[in-house]
Amino acid sequence: MPRPFVAYLRVYEPLSAFAEPLAGRLRATVESTPLDRSDVARREREVWLKSQLYAPPGTLPGELPDGRQSTSAVRDLLVIDPAEVPVEDATVGPGPLVCPLDLRARSAAAMVGFISTSTPVLRAAALAGTAESARTRAATVLGDLPNGAVHVVSTTWTVPLPWFALVDPAHRHVVTAASRTDPHRQVYWRVAMADARRRAERAQALAARTFGEGGPAKVLADTAKWLENFHEHSAVELDYGGLVQLLTDEELVGDTSAEDVHAILRAMEDSDSTTVGTRFERLRDFWGDLAAREQLN
C-alpha cells in the first residue's frame, strides 16, 4: 500500500523546552522507542484508521473513547541530533531534539478548517454532533498543547513554494531506492530555527513588496507566526514525505525547487522580472504535474 501523498514542515525542540511531567515522558520515549522517520506515514494512517473503526463516532486520532489523549500518543515522536542540522549564525540544541507528531491536535485543527470551509449539508453528514460543539471541542484540544501550536503542518499532493524560502538549497538530503514505495526513500532539508525565521522574514517582505500581502506573502507570514511558538534553539525540517512516490529517482535528484525559489527572491531584490518569470515557469511545470494527479484521484 502506498504512503499518503503528504509533505511536512516539522519543528524539533530541545527537551528543555517542555515542562514536566511531559518532558519526563518524552525523555523516556527518546531512550526507548522513538519512531523511525520511515514509519511516520504508516503510523499516522494506523492511528487514524483505529479512530474510525474501533472508537465511538467523533473520536479524534490519538484519543481515548472518553475524549482524553491516548497514553500511547507520547510515543509518536521523531528524534534527531543537533549535529544533523546545518547552521549559519544560529544555535541548535542541546540535544536530543524531539518532534511530537501531535496527531490528536492536528486532527482538531483540521476539524476547525473543515467546519470553516465546508457546506452545511456536508458538515451535517460528516460530524457526529453540531458544528459548534465540534469547534468547542477542537479548541479545547488545541488549548492543551504546551505552546499552543502543533509541531507538524502538512499538505497533500504538493509543497507550498514559500516553504522553500526557509531552507538552504545546498543542504538537501536525498535517499533513493530500487522501489518508489520504499519507505526509506526520502527528500528533506533541515535548518536552524533562527535561520528559518530570518529567511521567512526576508522572503515575506520581498513577496509583499512584489505581489502584495496575499498569496506567497500570506503563507510566509503565517509560517513565520507559527515558528514563533517554538524554542529559539529548535530545528525546522521540510520533508517531501509520501510525495517521493510520485517522482522517479532522476526527478528527485534533478529537482531544483529550492534553488528556483531562492533565485526568485534574489531576482525580486534586483527587480529582475525576467528571472522571476523563468524560474516561476520551471516551478509551475514541475509541481503542476504533481498537483494534476490529485484531480485523477
PDB file of N, CA, C and O in Angstrom, residues 251-295:
ATOM      1  N   GLU A 251      14.114  12.404 -11.211  1.00  0.00           N
ATOM      2  CA  GLU A 251      13.396  13.642 -10.909  1.00  0.00           C
ATOM      3  C   GLU A 251      13.733  14.150  -9.520  1.00  0.00           C
ATOM      4  O   GLU A 251      13.853  15.370  -9.307  1.00  0.00           O
ATOM      5  N   LEU A 252      13.891  13.230  -8.567  1.00  0.00           N
ATOM      6  CA  LEU A 252      14.254  13.652  -7.215  1.00  0.00           C
ATOM      7  C   LEU A 252      15.630  14.309  -7.193  1.00  0.00           C
ATOM      8  O   LEU A 252      15.824  15.376  -6.600  1.00  0.00           O
ATOM      9  N   VAL A 253      16.586  13.668  -7.836  1.00  0.00           N
ATOM     10  CA  VAL A 253      17.949  14.184  -7.841  1.00  0.00           C
ATOM     11  C   VAL A 253      18.029  15.497  -8.624  1.00  0.00           C
ATOM     12  O   VAL A 253      18.751  16.424  -8.245  1.00  0.00           O
ATOM     13  N   GLY A 254      17.264  15.594  -9.721  1.00  0.00           N
ATOM     14  CA  GLY A 254      17.318  16.785 -10.564  1.00  0.00           C
ATOM     15  C   GLY A 254      16.413  17.922 -10.131  1.00  0.00           C
ATOM     16  O   GLY A 254      16.439  19.004 -10.738  1.00  0.00           O
ATOM     17  N   ASP A 255      15.630  17.711  -9.096  1.00  0.00           N
ATOM     18  CA  ASP A 255      14.699  18.734  -8.607  1.00  0.00           C
ATOM     19  C   ASP A 255      15.459  19.980  -8.150  1.00  0.00           C
ATOM     20  O   ASP A 255      16.365  19.911  -7.329  1.00  0.00           O
ATOM     21  N   THR A 256      15.066  21.135  -8.675  1.00  0.00           N
ATOM     22  CA  THR A 256      15.737  22.398  -8.332  1.00  0.00           C
ATOM     23  C   THR A 256      14.781  23.381  -7.650  1.00  0.00           C
ATOM     24  O   THR A 256      14.995  24.594  -7.699  1.00  0.00           O
ATOM     25  N   SER A 257      13.744  22.876  -7.010  1.00  0.00           N
ATOM     26  CA  SER A 257      12.718  23.766  -6.450  1.00  0.00           C
ATOM     27  C   SER A 257      13.296  24.778  -5.464  1.00  0.00           C
ATOM     28  O   SER A 257      12.973  25.970  -5.527  1.00  0.00           O
ATOM     29  N   ALA A 258      14.131  24.312  -4.525  1.00  0.00           N
ATOM     30  CA  ALA A 258      14.692  25.250  -3.545  1.00  0.00           C
ATOM     31  C   ALA A 258      15.583  26.278  -4.228  1.00  0.00           C
ATOM     32  O   ALA A 258      15.532  27.481  -3.901  1.00  0.00           O
ATOM     33  N   GLU A 259      16.411  25.828  -5.177  1.00  0.00           N
ATOM     34  CA  GLU A 259      17.259  26.772  -5.908  1.00  0.00           C
ATOM     35  C   GLU A 259      16.422  27.799  -6.661  1.00  0.00           C
ATOM     36  O   GLU A 259      16.756  28.993  -6.691  1.00  0.00           O
ATOM     37  N   ASP A 260      15.331  27.331  -7.271  1.00  0.00           N
ATOM     38  CA  ASP A 260      14.476  28.236  -8.036  1.00  0.00           C
ATOM     39  C   ASP A 260      13.840  29.299  -7.140  1.00  0.00           C
ATOM     40  O   ASP A 260      13.798  30.484  -7.493  1.00  0.00           O
ATOM     41  N   VAL A 261      13.331  28.884  -5.981  1.00  0.00           N
ATOM     42  CA  VAL A 261      12.694  29.847  -5.078  1.00  0.00           C
ATOM     43  C   VAL A 261      13.706  30.877  -4.597  1.00  0.00           C
ATOM     44  O   VAL A 261      13.419  32.086  -4.555  1.00  0.00           O
ATOM     45  N   HIS A 262      14.900  30.448  -4.245  1.00  0.00           N
ATOM     46  CA  HIS A 262      15.914  31.399  -3.774  1.00  0.00           C
ATOM     47  C   HIS A 262      16.394  32.304  -4.910  1.00  0.00           C
ATOM     48  O   HIS A 262      16.699  33.487  -4.673  1.00  0.00           O
ATOM     49  N   ALA A 263      16.451  31.787  -6.129  1.00  0.00           N
ATOM     50  CA  ALA A 263      16.800  32.628  -7.272  1.00  0.00           C
ATOM     51  C   ALA A 263      15.719  33.680  -7.511  1.00  0.00           C
ATOM     52  O   ALA A 263      16.024  34.835  -7.870  1.00  0.00           O
ATOM     53  N   ILE A 264      14.467  33.305  -7.304  1.00  0.00           N
ATOM     54  CA  ILE A 264      13.363  34.267  -7.446  1.00  0.00           C
ATOM     55  C   ILE A 264      13.496  35.382  -6.414  1.00  0.00           C
ATOM     56  O   ILE A 264      13.309  36.565  -6.721  1.00  0.00           O
ATOM     57  N   LEU A 265      13.830  35.011  -5.174  1.00  0.00           N
ATOM     58  CA  LEU A 265      13.979  36.032  -4.133  1.00  0.00           C
ATOM     59  C   LEU A 265      15.113  37.005  -4.468  1.00  0.00           C
ATOM     60  O   LEU A 265      14.970  38.226  -4.291  1.00  0.00           O
ATOM     61  N   ARG A 266      16.238  36.470  -4.958  1.00  0.00           N
ATOM     62  CA  ARG A 266      17.344  37.356  -5.351  1.00  0.00           C
ATOM     63  C   ARG A 266      16.931  38.248  -6.513  1.00  0.00           C
ATOM     64  O   ARG A 266      17.264  39.441  -6.550  1.00  0.00           O
ATOM     65  N   ALA A 267      16.195  37.682  -7.471  1.00  0.00           N
ATOM     66  CA  ALA A 267      15.750  38.459  -8.622  1.00  0.00           C
ATOM     67  C   ALA A 267      14.759  39.539  -8.204  1.00  0.00           C
ATOM     68  O   ALA A 267      14.753  40.649  -8.768  1.00  0.00           O
ATOM     69  N   MET A 268      13.924  39.254  -7.218  1.00  0.00           N
ATOM     70  CA  MET A 268      12.989  40.265  -6.718  1.00  0.00           C
ATOM     71  C   MET A 268      13.748  41.420  -6.078  1.00  0.00           C
ATOM     72  O   MET A 268      13.364  42.590  -6.229  1.00  0.00           O
ATOM     73  N   GLU A 269      14.831  41.111  -5.359  1.00  0.00           N
ATOM     74  CA  GLU A 269      15.656  42.179  -4.779  1.00  0.00           C
ATOM     75  C   GLU A 269      16.276  43.049  -5.868  1.00  0.00           C
ATOM     76  O   GLU A 269      16.433  44.264  -5.688  1.00  0.00           O
ATOM     77  N   ASP A 270      16.623  42.414  -6.999  1.00  0.00           N
ATOM     78  CA  ASP A 270      17.278  43.135  -8.096  1.00  0.00           C
ATOM     79  C   ASP A 270      16.287  43.659  -9.130  1.00  0.00           C
ATOM     80  O   ASP A 270      16.709  44.192 -10.173  1.00  0.00           O
ATOM     81  N   SER A 271      14.994  43.487  -8.876  1.00  0.00           N
ATOM     82  CA  SER A 271      13.948  43.896  -9.828  1.00  0.00           C
ATOM     83  C   SER A 271      14.159  43.246 -11.195  1.00  0.00           C
ATOM     84  O   SER A 271      13.935  43.873 -12.252  1.00  0.00           O
ATOM     85  N   ASP A 272      14.578  41.990 -11.190  1.00  0.00           N
ATOM     86  CA  ASP A 272      14.843  41.240 -12.419  1.00  0.00           C
ATOM     87  C   ASP A 272      13.620  40.396 -12.747  1.00  0.00           C
ATOM     88  O   ASP A 272      13.527  39.220 -12.387  1.00  0.00           O
ATOM     89  N   SER A 273      12.671  40.973 -13.447  1.00  0.00           N
ATOM     90  CA  SER A 273      11.407  40.296 -13.723  1.00  0.00           C
ATOM     91  C   SER A 273      11.583  39.106 -14.666  1.00  0.00           C
ATOM     92  O   SER A 273      10.814  38.139 -14.607  1.00  0.00           O
ATOM     93  N   THR A 274      12.593  39.154 -15.528  1.00  0.00           N
ATOM     94  CA  THR A 274      12.820  38.048 -16.461  1.00  0.00           C
ATOM     95  C   THR A 274      13.177  36.769 -15.719  1.00  0.00           C
ATOM     96  O   THR A 274      12.616  35.691 -15.980  1.00  0.00           O
ATOM     97  N   THR A 275      14.101  36.869 -14.764  1.00  0.00           N
ATOM     98  CA  THR A 275      14.485  35.696 -13.986  1.00  0.00           C
ATOM     99  C   THR A 275      13.320  35.197 -13.147  1.00  0.00           C
ATOM    100  O   THR A 275      13.109  33.989 -13.016  1.00  0.00           O
ATOM    101  N   VAL A 276      12.562  36.122 -12.551  1.00  0.00           N
ATOM    102  CA  VAL A 276      11.388  35.726 -11.767  1.00  0.00           C
ATOM    103  C   VAL A 276      10.439  34.897 -12.624  1.00  0.00           C
ATOM    104  O   VAL A 276       9.985  33.823 -12.215  1.00  0.00           O
ATOM    105  N   GLY A 277      10.160  35.370 -13.824  1.00  0.00           N
ATOM    106  CA  GLY A 277       9.240  34.661 -14.699  1.00  0.00           C
ATOM    107  C   GLY A 277       9.757  33.305 -15.140  1.00  0.00           C
ATOM    108  O   GLY A 277       9.014  32.320 -15.157  1.00  0.00           O
ATOM    109  N   THR A 278      11.046  33.237 -15.478  1.00  0.00           N
ATOM    110  CA  THR A 278      11.643  31.983 -15.936  1.00  0.00           C
ATOM    111  C   THR A 278      11.619  30.920 -14.838  1.00  0.00           C
ATOM    112  O   THR A 278      11.265  29.759 -15.073  1.00  0.00           O
ATOM    113  N   ARG A 279      12.017  31.322 -13.639  1.00  0.00           N
ATOM    114  CA  ARG A 279      12.058  30.368 -12.530  1.00  0.00           C
ATOM    115  C   ARG A 279      10.656  29.940 -12.107  1.00  0.00           C
ATOM    116  O   ARG A 279      10.430  28.772 -11.776  1.00  0.00           O
ATOM    117  N   PHE A 280       9.693  30.865 -12.119  1.00  0.00           N
ATOM    118  CA  PHE A 280       8.318  30.501 -11.784  1.00  0.00           C
ATOM    119  C   PHE A 280       7.767  29.495 -12.787  1.00  0.00           C
ATOM    120  O   PHE A 280       7.030  28.567 -12.414  1.00  0.00           O
ATOM    121  N   GLU A 281       8.109  29.673 -14.049  1.00  0.00           N
ATOM    122  CA  GLU A 281       7.623  28.745 -15.066  1.00  0.00           C
ATOM    123  C   GLU A 281       8.166  27.343 -14.827  1.00  0.00           C
ATOM    124  O   GLU A 281       7.444  26.357 -14.965  1.00  0.00           O
ATOM    125  N   ARG A 282       9.438  27.249 -14.441  1.00  0.00           N
ATOM    126  CA  ARG A 282      10.015  25.936 -14.160  1.00  0.00           C
ATOM    127  C   ARG A 282       9.316  25.287 -12.964  1.00  0.00           C
ATOM    128  O   ARG A 282       9.014  24.101 -12.981  1.00  0.00           O
ATOM    129  N   LEU A 283       9.076  26.067 -11.914  1.00  0.00           N
ATOM    130  CA  LEU A 283       8.380  25.541 -10.739  1.00  0.00           C
ATOM    131  C   LEU A 283       6.960  25.109 -11.082  1.00  0.00           C
ATOM    132  O   LEU A 283       6.486  24.064 -10.622  1.00  0.00           O
ATOM    133  N   ARG A 284       6.295  25.900 -11.891  1.00  0.00           N
ATOM    134  CA  ARG A 284       4.914  25.575 -12.266  1.00  0.00           C
ATOM    135  C   ARG A 284       4.864  24.271 -13.045  1.00  0.00           C
ATOM    136  O   ARG A 284       3.984  23.435 -12.830  1.00  0.00           O
ATOM    137  N   ASP A 285       5.820  24.067 -13.949  1.00  0.00           N
ATOM    138  CA  ASP A 285       5.846  22.831 -14.731  1.00  0.00           C
ATOM    139  C   ASP A 285       6.088  21.622 -13.829  1.00  0.00           C
ATOM    140  O   ASP A 285       5.429  20.586 -13.978  1.00  0.00           O
ATOM    141  N   PHE A 286       7.030  21.741 -12.891  1.00  0.00           N
ATOM    142  CA  PHE A 286       7.384  20.612 -12.036  1.00  0.00           C
ATOM    143  C   PHE A 286       6.247  20.265 -11.086  1.00  0.00           C
ATOM    144  O   PHE A 286       5.805  19.108 -11.017  1.00  0.00           O
ATOM    145  N   TRP A 287       5.753  21.246 -10.333  1.00  0.00           N
ATOM    146  CA  TRP A 287       4.735  20.970  -9.325  1.00  0.00           C
ATOM    147  C   TRP A 287       3.338  20.874  -9.919  1.00  0.00           C
ATOM    148  O   TRP A 287       2.467  20.223  -9.344  1.00  0.00           O
ATOM    149  N   GLY A 288       3.132  21.490 -11.069  1.00  0.00           N
ATOM    150  CA  GLY A 288       1.829  21.379 -11.717  1.00  0.00           C
ATOM    151  C   GLY A 288       1.518  19.965 -12.141  1.00  0.00           C
ATOM    152  O   GLY A 288       0.375  19.502 -12.054  1.00  0.00           O
ATOM    153  N   ASP A 289       2.552  19.238 -12.594  1.00  0.00           N
ATOM    154  CA  ASP A 289       2.352  17.838 -12.986  1.00  0.00           C
ATOM    155  C   ASP A 289       1.910  17.000 -11.789  1.00  0.00           C
ATOM    156  O   ASP A 289       1.054  16.115 -11.908  1.00  0.00           O
ATOM    157  N   LEU A 290       2.498  17.268 -10.606  1.00  0.00           N
ATOM    158  CA  LEU A 290       2.119  16.510  -9.426  1.00  0.00           C
ATOM    159  C   LEU A 290       0.713  16.879  -8.959  1.00  0.00           C
ATOM    160  O   LEU A 290      -0.097  16.024  -8.626  1.00  0.00           O
ATOM    161  N   ALA A 291       0.424  18.184  -8.947  1.00  0.00           N
ATOM    162  CA  ALA A 291      -0.886  18.641  -8.481  1.00  0.00           C
ATOM    163  C   ALA A 291      -2.003  18.111  -9.381  1.00  0.00           C
ATOM    164  O   ALA A 291      -3.107  17.840  -8.905  1.00  0.00           O
ATOM    165  N   ALA A 292      -1.703  17.948 -10.657  1.00  0.00           N
ATOM    166  CA  ALA A 292      -2.731  17.452 -11.589  1.00  0.00           C
ATOM    167  C   ALA A 292      -3.172  16.045 -11.229  1.00  0.00           C
ATOM    168  O   ALA A 292      -4.317  15.647 -11.506  1.00  0.00           O
ATOM    169  N   ARG A 293      -2.287  15.273 -10.592  1.00  0.00           N
ATOM    170  CA  ARG A 293      -2.648  13.903 -10.245  1.00  0.00           C
ATOM    171  C   ARG A 293      -3.741  13.863  -9.175  1.00  0.00           C
ATOM    172  O   ARG A 293      -4.464  12.888  -9.072  1.00  0.00           O
ATOM    173  N   GLU A 294      -3.840  14.930  -8.368  1.00  0.00           N
ATOM    174  CA  GLU A 294      -4.904  14.978  -7.372  1.00  0.00           C
ATOM    175  C   GLU A 294      -6.268  14.939  -8.052  1.00  0.00           C
ATOM    176  O   GLU A 294      -7.216  14.340  -7.525  1.00  0.00           O
ATOM    177  N   GLN A 295      -6.383  15.564  -9.209  1.00  0.00           N
ATOM    178  CA  GLN A 295      -7.661  15.587  -9.932  1.00  0.00           C
ATOM    179  C   GLN A 295      -8.037  14.210 -10.452  1.00  0.00           C
ATOM    180  O   GLN A 295      -9.210  13.933 -10.713  1.00  0.00           O
TER     181      GLN A 295
END
